[in-house]
Amino acid sequence: MARVDPSMVVEPQSCPVCQGNHWESKCESTRSYVVAQLVERPIEIVEYQLKARVCHHCGTLVGGELQDFVIPGQDKKRVPCSECWRK
């Protein structure tokens, strides 16, 4: 997976401890996942950058989460070839 089409930044939605959604301005960390996604044509390679921020209310470190349509394990080097999805 050498080519990345779009890059998506994913911020945390709410704190699991206090349900707050106000964050300290500094990003604590970023985890990147590069996955192959099926789109109309061709397959699109998307990088998701999951941001982790500190909750302003309770100080909990909370990270962004991948969407449900991103299949676990898609971020590995061995992704099926594009031939597998052609009709």
JSON list of C-alpha atoms in Angstrom, two decimals:
[
{"chain": "A", "resi": 1, "resn": "MET", "atom": "CA", "xyz": [0.00, 0.00, 0.00]},
{"chain": "A", "resi": 2, "resn": "ALA", "atom": "CA", "xyz": [2.27, 2.74, -1.22]},
{"chain": "A", "resi": 3, "resn": "ARG", "atom": "CA", "xyz": [-0.36, 5.22, -2.43]},
{"chain": "A", "resi": 4, "resn": "VAL", "atom": "CA", "xyz": [-2.64, 7.06, 0.01]},
{"chain": "A", "resi": 5, "resn": "ASP", "atom": "CA", "xyz": [-5.60, 8.85, -1.56]},
{"chain": "A", "resi": 6, "resn": "PRO", "atom": "CA", "xyz": [-7.29, 10.92, 1.19]},
{"chain": "A", "resi": 7, "resn": "SER", "atom": "CA", "xyz": [-6.07, 11.33, 4.75]},
{"chain": "A", "resi": 8, "resn": "MET", "atom": "CA", "xyz": [-8.80, 11.60, 7.40]},
{"chain": "A", "resi": 9, "resn": "VAL", "atom": "CA", "xyz": [-8.24, 13.10, 10.87]},
{"chain": "A", "resi": 10, "resn": "VAL", "atom": "CA", "xyz": [-10.44, 11.43, 13.50]},
{"chain": "A", "resi": 11, "resn": "GLU", "atom": "CA", "xyz": [-10.94, 13.35, 16.75]},
{"chain": "A", "resi": 12, "resn": "PRO", "atom": "CA", "xyz": [-12.41, 11.79, 19.90]},
{"chain": "A", "resi": 13, "resn": "GLN", "atom": "CA", "xyz": [-16.19, 12.26, 20.15]},
{"chain": "A", "resi": 14, "resn": "SER", "atom": "CA", "xyz": [-16.79, 12.10, 23.91]},
{"chain": "A", "resi": 15, "resn": "CYS", "atom": "CA", "xyz": [-14.97, 11.17, 27.09]},
{"chain": "A", "resi": 16, "resn": "PRO", "atom": "CA", "xyz": [-15.94, 7.66, 28.30]},
{"chain": "A", "resi": 17, "resn": "VAL", "atom": "CA", "xyz": [-15.49, 8.75, 31.94]},
{"chain": "A", "resi": 18, "resn": "CYS", "atom": "CA", "xyz": [-17.51, 11.99, 32.14]},
{"chain": "A", "resi": 19, "resn": "GLN", "atom": "CA", "xyz": [-19.13, 12.15, 28.64]},
{"chain": "A", "resi": 20, "resn": "GLY", "atom": "CA", "xyz": [-17.52, 15.58, 28.13]},
{"chain": "A", "resi": 21, "resn": "ASN", "atom": "CA", "xyz": [-16.48, 16.76, 24.69]},
{"chain": "A", "resi": 22, "resn": "HIS", "atom": "CA", "xyz": [-14.21, 19.72, 25.45]},
{"chain": "A", "resi": 23, "resn": "TRP", "atom": "CA", "xyz": [-10.53, 18.95, 24.96]},
{"chain": "A", "resi": 24, "resn": "GLU", "atom": "CA", "xyz": [-7.22, 20.50, 25.91]},
{"chain": "A", "resi": 25, "resn": "SER", "atom": "CA", "xyz": [-5.84, 22.28, 22.85]},
{"chain": "A", "resi": 26, "resn": "LYS", "atom": "CA", "xyz": [-2.70, 20.12, 22.58]},
{"chain": "A", "resi": 27, "resn": "CYS", "atom": "CA", "xyz": [-3.01, 16.75, 20.83]},
{"chain": "A", "resi": 28, "resn": "GLU", "atom": "CA", "xyz": [-1.39, 14.10, 23.03]},
{"chain": "A", "resi": 29, "resn": "SER", "atom": "CA", "xyz": [-0.75, 11.51, 20.34]},
{"chain": "A", "resi": 30, "resn": "THR", "atom": "CA", "xyz": [-1.74, 10.30, 16.90]},
{"chain": "A", "resi": 31, "resn": "ARG", "atom": "CA", "xyz": [-2.13, 6.68, 15.72]},
{"chain": "A", "resi": 32, "resn": "SER", "atom": "CA", "xyz": [-2.22, 6.20, 11.95]},
{"chain": "A", "resi": 33, "resn": "TYR", "atom": "CA", "xyz": [-3.98, 3.37, 10.11]},
{"chain": "A", "resi": 34, "resn": "VAL", "atom": "CA", "xyz": [-3.72, 2.97, 6.35]},
{"chain": "A", "resi": 35, "resn": "VAL", "atom": "CA", "xyz": [-6.54, 0.80, 4.98]},
{"chain": "A", "resi": 36, "resn": "ALA", "atom": "CA", "xyz": [-7.94, -0.24, 1.60]},
{"chain": "A", "resi": 37, "resn": "GLN", "atom": "CA", "xyz": [-11.59, 0.75, 1.19]},
{"chain": "A", "resi": 38, "resn": "LEU", "atom": "CA", "xyz": [-14.02, -0.24, -1.52]},
{"chain": "A", "resi": 39, "resn": "VAL", "atom": "CA", "xyz": [-15.47, 2.75, -3.37]},
{"chain": "A", "resi": 40, "resn": "GLU", "atom": "CA", "xyz": [-17.29, 2.91, -6.70]},
{"chain": "A", "resi": 41, "resn": "ARG", "atom": "CA", "xyz": [-14.05, 2.41, -8.70]},
{"chain": "A", "resi": 42, "resn": "PRO", "atom": "CA", "xyz": [-11.14, 1.95, -7.94]},
{"chain": "A", "resi": 43, "resn": "ILE", "atom": "CA", "xyz": [-10.22, 0.83, -4.44]},
{"chain": "A", "resi": 44, "resn": "GLU", "atom": "CA", "xyz": [-9.25, 3.84, -2.36]},
{"chain": "A", "resi": 45, "resn": "ILE", "atom": "CA", "xyz": [-6.35, 3.79, 0.10]},
{"chain": "A", "resi": 46, "resn": "VAL", "atom": "CA", "xyz": [-7.27, 5.94, 3.12]},
{"chain": "A", "resi": 47, "resn": "GLU", "atom": "CA", "xyz": [-5.08, 6.95, 6.05]},
{"chain": "A", "resi": 48, "resn": "TYR", "atom": "CA", "xyz": [-6.97, 7.53, 9.30]},
{"chain": "A", "resi": 49, "resn": "GLN", "atom": "CA", "xyz": [-5.09, 9.59, 11.89]},
{"chain": "A", "resi": 50, "resn": "LEU", "atom": "CA", "xyz": [-6.67, 8.89, 15.28]},
{"chain": "A", "resi": 51, "resn": "LYS", "atom": "CA", "xyz": [-6.03, 11.84, 17.58]},
{"chain": "A", "resi": 52, "resn": "ALA", "atom": "CA", "xyz": [-5.82, 11.45, 21.36]},
{"chain": "A", "resi": 53, "resn": "ARG", "atom": "CA", "xyz": [-6.72, 14.41, 23.53]},
{"chain": "A", "resi": 54, "resn": "VAL", "atom": "CA", "xyz": [-7.07, 15.11, 27.24]},
{"chain": "A", "resi": 55, "resn": "CYS", "atom": "CA", "xyz": [-10.62, 15.75, 28.47]},
{"chain": "A", "resi": 56, "resn": "HIS", "atom": "CA", "xyz": [-10.88, 19.31, 29.79]},
{"chain": "A", "resi": 57, "resn": "HIS", "atom": "CA", "xyz": [-13.36, 18.22, 32.50]},
{"chain": "A", "resi": 58, "resn": "CYS", "atom": "CA", "xyz": [-11.74, 15.13, 34.05]},
{"chain": "A", "resi": 59, "resn": "GLY", "atom": "CA", "xyz": [-8.25, 14.83, 32.53]},
{"chain": "A", "resi": 60, "resn": "THR", "atom": "CA", "xyz": [-8.86, 11.44, 30.86]},
{"chain": "A", "resi": 61, "resn": "LEU", "atom": "CA", "xyz": [-6.83, 10.71, 27.72]},
{"chain": "A", "resi": 62, "resn": "VAL", "atom": "CA", "xyz": [-9.36, 9.85, 24.97]},
{"chain": "A", "resi": 63, "resn": "GLY", "atom": "CA", "xyz": [-8.58, 8.73, 21.42]},
{"chain": "A", "resi": 64, "resn": "GLY", "atom": "CA", "xyz": [-10.54, 8.91, 18.19]},
{"chain": "A", "resi": 65, "resn": "GLU", "atom": "CA", "xyz": [-12.04, 5.60, 17.00]},
{"chain": "A", "resi": 66, "resn": "LEU", "atom": "CA", "xyz": [-12.21, 4.02, 13.56]},
{"chain": "A", "resi": 67, "resn": "GLN", "atom": "CA", "xyz": [-15.62, 4.01, 11.85]},
{"chain": "A", "resi": 68, "resn": "ASP", "atom": "CA", "xyz": [-17.65, 0.77, 11.86]},
{"chain": "A", "resi": 69, "resn": "PHE", "atom": "CA", "xyz": [-17.07, 0.25, 8.13]},
{"chain": "A", "resi": 70, "resn": "VAL", "atom": "CA", "xyz": [-13.29, -0.07, 8.66]},
{"chain": "A", "resi": 71, "resn": "ILE", "atom": "CA", "xyz": [-12.73, -3.80, 9.07]},
{"chain": "A", "resi": 72, "resn": "PRO", "atom": "CA", "xyz": [-10.26, -4.79, 11.83]},
{"chain": "A", "resi": 73, "resn": "GLY", "atom": "CA", "xyz": [-7.04, -6.06, 10.29]},
{"chain": "A", "resi": 74, "resn": "GLN", "atom": "CA", "xyz": [-7.45, -3.97, 7.12]},
{"chain": "A", "resi": 75, "resn": "ASP", "atom": "CA", "xyz": [-4.44, -1.93, 8.16]},
{"chain": "A", "resi": 76, "resn": "LYS", "atom": "CA", "xyz": [-2.04, -4.86, 7.70]},
{"chain": "A", "resi": 77, "resn": "LYS", "atom": "CA", "xyz": [0.42, -5.15, 4.81]},
{"chain": "A", "resi": 78, "resn": "ARG", "atom": "CA", "xyz": [-1.41, -8.15, 3.30]},
{"chain": "A", "resi": 79, "resn": "VAL", "atom": "CA", "xyz": [-4.55, -6.65, 1.79]},
{"chain": "A", "resi": 80, "resn": "PRO", "atom": "CA", "xyz": [-6.27, -8.63, -1.02]},
{"chain": "A", "resi": 81, "resn": "CYS", "atom": "CA", "xyz": [-5.36, -7.48, -4.51]},
{"chain": "A", "resi": 82, "resn": "SER", "atom": "CA", "xyz": [-7.68, -5.30, -6.57]},
{"chain": "A", "resi": 83, "resn": "GLU", "atom": "CA", "xyz": [-8.34, -8.26, -8.91]},
{"chain": "A", "resi": 84, "resn": "CYS", "atom": "CA", "xyz": [-10.33, -9.91, -6.12]},
{"chain": "A", "resi": 85, "resn": "TRP", "atom": "CA", "xyz": [-12.97, -7.15, -6.22]},
{"chain": "A", "resi": 86, "resn": "ARG", "atom": "CA", "xyz": [-13.36, -6.83, -9.98]},
{"chain": "A", "resi": 87, "resn": "LYS", "atom": "CA", "xyz": [-16.57, -8.16, -11.53]}
]
